Amino acid sequence: MAAAAALGPSGVLIDTADIPGGGQLRLVRHGDDYEILFGEEQLMGSWAYRSEEALATLACARLGRRASRVLIGGLGMGFTLAAARSALPASATIVVAELVPKVVSWAHGPLASIHGNSLGDPRVSLEIRDVHDVIAEQRAGFDAIMLDVDNGPDGLINLANDRLYCDWGLRDIYASLRGGGVLAIWSAYSDPAFSSRLRKAGFEVEEVSIPSGDTEEDTRHLIWLAVRPD
């Protein structure tokens, strides 16, 4: 891990992480809090995670008792994983796909107090690889797929992520879900064209607006809940 470097009033740089395919993430500390940045774009902060939790809780609520195997795309700070662990039964399996190895190192290092024992849960299996590749290998393999790998349905962080949101990528996701399965996607913004692509791929689509923090006045994020008909 790199030595911490001062960034003035904006925080302290703790470490950087190269993204496979190009680009770099920065882990920055602000007192007891942390944020992960891509350039000047904040991807997540430890002080506002309500919508990341909702990504899992909303998807799991729609699955009910059928939830036996789910996939989380993007480890991040672990808020979606922690929420999925709480919402899913003891018999469930949770697969986490994380593209950037350093993000996993942060989970065991500077962000360990945030992640807690999530990665030690025997229900959790971690794969350091592209979530698209995990999806493409499965046919009717998951009850839910929860994606938080970009700031929305485009390849901002990794151009290859466009494969997830295009027509054929959504067809791959549809095929990897079991009947009644749920695709949940986190986004910082709305995108009517993407909603249309989801419906074209055969999903029943709901859009849920969630505040990022504890109050209704906080910045709102969007979660697509796309259900494969049973």
Short mmCIF file of C-alpha atoms in Angstrom, two decimals:
data_model
loop_
_atom_site.label_atom_id
_atom_site.label_comp_id
_atom_site.label_asym_id
_atom_site.label_seq_id
_atom_site.Cartn_x
_atom_site.Cartn_y
_atom_site.Cartn_z
CA MET A 1 0.00 0.00 0.00
CA ALA A 2 1.27 3.45 -0.87
CA ALA A 3 2.12 5.90 1.87
CA ALA A 4 -0.61 8.43 2.63
CA ALA A 5 -0.23 11.77 0.86
CA ALA A 6 -1.92 15.03 1.78
CA LEU A 7 -4.55 16.45 -0.57
CA GLY A 8 -5.13 19.63 1.41
CA PRO A 9 -8.69 20.35 2.51
CA SER A 10 -10.11 17.70 0.17
CA GLY A 11 -8.71 14.79 2.20
CA VAL A 12 -5.73 12.45 2.45
CA LEU A 13 -4.82 10.09 -0.36
CA ILE A 14 -4.40 6.61 1.13
CA ASP A 15 -3.83 4.50 -1.96
CA THR A 16 -4.43 4.18 -5.69
CA ALA A 17 -5.62 1.21 -7.73
CA ASP A 18 -5.09 0.59 -11.43
CA ILE A 19 -8.19 -0.57 -13.28
CA PRO A 20 -7.65 -3.44 -15.73
CA GLY A 21 -8.01 -1.92 -19.18
CA GLY A 22 -6.97 1.58 -18.06
CA GLY A 23 -7.78 4.26 -15.51
CA GLN A 24 -7.16 4.54 -11.81
CA LEU A 25 -9.16 4.62 -8.57
CA ARG A 26 -8.13 6.70 -5.55
CA LEU A 27 -8.93 5.91 -1.94
CA VAL A 28 -9.18 9.13 0.08
CA ARG A 29 -9.69 9.55 3.83
CA HIS A 30 -11.64 12.40 5.43
CA GLY A 31 -11.22 12.00 9.19
CA ASP A 32 -12.99 8.75 10.03
CA ASP A 33 -14.65 8.52 6.60
CA TYR A 34 -13.43 7.34 3.21
CA GLU A 35 -14.34 7.86 -0.41
CA ILE A 36 -13.33 6.16 -3.63
CA LEU A 37 -12.78 8.45 -6.62
CA PHE A 38 -12.37 7.91 -10.34
CA GLY A 39 -10.66 11.08 -11.49
CA GLU A 40 -12.70 13.81 -9.82
CA GLU A 41 -15.85 11.65 -9.86
CA GLN A 42 -16.86 10.26 -6.48
CA LEU A 43 -17.94 6.64 -6.83
CA MET A 44 -18.83 6.03 -3.20
CA GLY A 45 -18.41 7.49 0.26
CA SER A 46 -18.60 5.73 3.61
CA TRP A 47 -20.96 8.40 5.00
CA ALA A 48 -23.78 7.91 2.46
CA TYR A 49 -24.69 4.35 1.59
CA ARG A 50 -28.46 4.05 1.89
CA SER A 51 -28.97 3.47 -1.83
CA GLU A 52 -26.17 0.87 -1.99
CA GLU A 53 -27.93 -1.06 0.78
CA ALA A 54 -31.25 -0.68 -1.00
CA LEU A 55 -29.77 -2.31 -4.09
CA ALA A 56 -29.69 -5.57 -2.13
CA THR A 57 -32.69 -5.18 0.17
CA LEU A 58 -35.10 -4.29 -2.66
CA ALA A 59 -33.90 -7.15 -4.84
CA CYS A 60 -34.04 -9.68 -2.01
CA ALA A 61 -37.50 -8.52 -0.96
CA ARG A 62 -38.81 -9.31 -4.43
CA LEU A 63 -37.23 -12.76 -4.39
CA GLY A 64 -38.71 -13.86 -1.08
CA ARG A 65 -38.05 -17.53 -0.32
CA ARG A 66 -36.75 -18.28 -3.80
CA ALA A 67 -33.40 -16.57 -3.05
CA SER A 68 -30.76 -19.30 -3.10
CA ARG A 69 -27.91 -17.92 -5.28
CA VAL A 70 -27.19 -14.27 -6.05
CA LEU A 71 -24.42 -12.36 -7.80
CA ILE A 72 -23.12 -8.95 -6.71
CA GLY A 73 -21.11 -7.05 -9.31
CA GLY A 74 -18.69 -4.70 -7.55
CA LEU A 75 -17.43 -5.07 -3.98
CA GLY A 76 -16.89 -1.35 -3.35
CA MET A 77 -17.10 -0.59 0.36
CA GLY A 78 -19.22 -3.67 1.00
CA PHE A 79 -22.55 -2.01 1.79
CA THR A 80 -24.50 -4.01 -0.80
CA LEU A 81 -22.85 -7.23 0.34
CA ALA A 82 -23.61 -6.52 4.01
CA ALA A 83 -27.26 -5.79 3.20
CA ALA A 84 -27.53 -8.98 1.13
CA ARG A 85 -26.09 -11.03 3.99
CA SER A 86 -28.73 -9.64 6.33
CA ALA A 87 -31.59 -10.15 3.89
CA LEU A 88 -30.77 -13.62 2.56
CA PRO A 89 -31.37 -16.95 4.32
CA ALA A 90 -28.55 -18.98 5.84
CA SER A 91 -28.81 -21.44 2.94
CA ALA A 92 -28.14 -18.81 0.25
CA THR A 93 -24.93 -18.44 -1.75
CA ILE A 94 -23.57 -14.97 -2.52
CA VAL A 95 -21.05 -14.60 -5.35
CA VAL A 96 -19.16 -11.29 -5.46
CA ALA A 97 -17.30 -10.33 -8.65
CA GLU A 98 -14.76 -7.51 -8.30
CA LEU A 99 -12.64 -6.39 -11.24
CA VAL A 100 -9.97 -4.42 -9.34
CA PRO A 101 -7.73 -6.52 -7.04
CA LYS A 102 -6.73 -3.49 -4.92
CA VAL A 103 -10.39 -2.96 -3.92
CA VAL A 104 -10.25 -6.39 -2.26
CA SER A 105 -6.97 -5.44 -0.56
CA TRP A 106 -8.62 -2.28 0.79
CA ALA A 107 -11.42 -4.39 2.24
CA HIS A 108 -8.83 -6.24 4.34
CA GLY A 109 -6.79 -3.10 5.05
CA PRO A 110 -7.89 0.54 5.48
CA LEU A 111 -11.59 -0.28 4.93
CA ALA A 112 -11.65 -3.35 7.18
CA SER A 113 -13.74 -1.59 9.84
CA ILE A 114 -16.39 -0.82 7.21
CA HIS A 115 -16.47 -4.30 5.67
CA GLY A 116 -16.48 -6.10 9.02
CA ASN A 117 -16.58 -9.89 8.59
CA SER A 118 -18.59 -9.91 5.35
CA LEU A 119 -15.89 -11.60 3.27
CA GLY A 120 -15.47 -14.23 5.98
CA ASP A 121 -19.12 -15.29 5.74
CA PRO A 122 -19.15 -18.93 4.53
CA ARG A 123 -22.03 -18.05 2.20
CA VAL A 124 -19.80 -15.58 0.33
CA SER A 125 -17.52 -16.51 -2.55
CA LEU A 126 -15.28 -13.79 -4.06
CA GLU A 127 -14.13 -13.83 -7.68
CA ILE A 128 -11.59 -11.22 -8.80
CA ARG A 129 -12.74 -10.94 -12.39
CA ASP A 130 -15.07 -9.11 -14.74
CA VAL A 131 -18.70 -9.60 -13.67
CA HIS A 132 -19.71 -9.85 -17.34
CA ASP A 133 -17.60 -13.00 -17.70
CA VAL A 134 -19.25 -14.53 -14.63
CA ILE A 135 -22.68 -13.77 -16.10
CA ALA A 136 -21.82 -15.11 -19.55
CA GLU A 137 -20.79 -18.47 -18.11
CA GLN A 138 -24.13 -19.02 -16.39
CA ARG A 139 -27.48 -20.14 -17.73
CA ALA A 140 -30.30 -19.89 -15.21
CA GLY A 141 -27.61 -19.80 -12.52
CA PHE A 142 -28.75 -16.86 -10.35
CA ASP A 143 -31.89 -15.72 -8.60
CA ALA A 144 -30.62 -12.13 -8.53
CA ILE A 145 -27.86 -10.08 -10.11
CA MET A 146 -27.02 -6.78 -8.40
CA LEU A 147 -24.77 -4.43 -10.34
CA ASP A 148 -22.93 -1.41 -8.92
CA VAL A 149 -19.90 -1.27 -11.19
CA ASP A 150 -20.40 2.20 -12.72
CA ASN A 151 -22.18 5.45 -11.92
CA GLY A 152 -24.98 4.37 -14.23
CA PRO A 153 -25.74 2.14 -17.23
CA ASP A 154 -22.61 3.01 -19.19
CA GLY A 155 -18.94 2.08 -19.10
CA LEU A 156 -17.62 5.10 -17.18
CA ILE A 157 -15.15 3.18 -15.01
CA ASN A 158 -14.38 0.45 -17.52
CA LEU A 159 -15.40 0.82 -21.16
CA ALA A 160 -15.90 -2.94 -21.33
CA ASN A 161 -18.83 -2.52 -18.92
CA ASP A 162 -20.85 -1.27 -21.88
CA ARG A 163 -21.27 -4.99 -22.58
CA LEU A 164 -23.54 -5.20 -19.55
CA TYR A 165 -25.97 -2.52 -20.68
CA CYS A 166 -26.27 -3.07 -24.44
CA ASP A 167 -29.03 -5.18 -25.99
CA TRP A 168 -27.02 -8.38 -26.24
CA GLY A 169 -25.52 -7.88 -22.78
CA LEU A 170 -28.99 -7.62 -21.27
CA ARG A 171 -29.98 -10.77 -23.13
CA ASP A 172 -27.00 -12.54 -21.49
CA ILE A 173 -28.16 -11.32 -18.08
CA TYR A 174 -31.73 -12.44 -18.82
CA ALA A 175 -30.45 -15.91 -19.71
CA SER A 176 -28.33 -16.14 -16.56
CA LEU A 177 -31.33 -15.47 -14.31
CA ARG A 178 -33.79 -18.11 -13.22
CA GLY A 179 -37.51 -17.56 -13.79
CA GLY A 180 -38.71 -14.80 -11.46
CA GLY A 181 -35.12 -13.63 -11.00
CA VAL A 182 -34.24 -9.99 -10.41
CA LEU A 183 -31.66 -7.73 -12.04
CA ALA A 184 -30.95 -4.72 -9.81
CA ILE A 185 -28.78 -1.88 -11.11
CA TRP A 186 -27.56 1.15 -9.11
CA SER A 187 -27.29 4.49 -10.89
CA ALA A 188 -26.58 8.10 -10.00
CA TYR A 189 -29.03 9.25 -12.69
CA SER A 190 -32.10 8.23 -14.67
CA ASP A 191 -31.92 6.95 -18.25
CA PRO A 192 -35.25 6.39 -20.07
CA ALA A 193 -33.47 4.81 -23.03
CA PHE A 194 -31.96 2.17 -20.76
CA SER A 195 -35.38 1.42 -19.24
CA SER A 196 -36.61 0.81 -22.78
CA ARG A 197 -33.71 -1.57 -23.48
CA LEU A 198 -34.54 -3.55 -20.34
CA ARG A 199 -38.15 -3.97 -21.49
CA LYS A 200 -36.99 -4.89 -24.98
CA ALA A 201 -34.85 -7.65 -23.42
CA GLY A 202 -37.99 -9.10 -21.82
CA PHE A 203 -37.80 -7.69 -18.29
CA GLU A 204 -40.63 -6.25 -16.23
CA VAL A 205 -39.13 -2.94 -15.08
CA GLU A 206 -39.55 -0.77 -11.99
CA GLU A 207 -37.50 2.33 -11.17
CA VAL A 208 -37.01 3.25 -7.50
CA SER A 209 -35.57 6.60 -6.36
CA ILE A 210 -33.58 6.35 -3.11
CA PRO A 211 -31.90 9.13 -1.08
CA SER A 212 -28.16 8.56 -0.74
CA GLY A 213 -28.22 9.41 2.98
CA ASP A 214 -30.57 9.43 5.93
CA THR A 215 -32.84 12.30 4.90
CA GLU A 216 -35.20 12.79 1.98
CA GLU A 217 -33.29 15.97 1.09
CA ASP A 218 -30.09 14.04 0.28
CA THR A 219 -29.02 13.47 -3.31
CA ARG A 220 -31.23 10.80 -4.85
CA HIS A 221 -30.00 7.75 -6.71
CA LEU A 222 -31.92 5.38 -8.96
CA ILE A 223 -32.25 1.62 -8.76
CA TRP A 224 -33.65 -0.35 -11.66
CA LEU A 225 -35.44 -3.53 -10.60
CA ALA A 226 -35.88 -5.69 -13.69
CA VAL A 227 -37.66 -9.01 -13.20
CA ARG A 228 -37.44 -11.98 -15.56
CA PRO A 229 -41.02 -13.28 -15.75
CA ASP A 230 -41.48 -16.63 -14.01
#
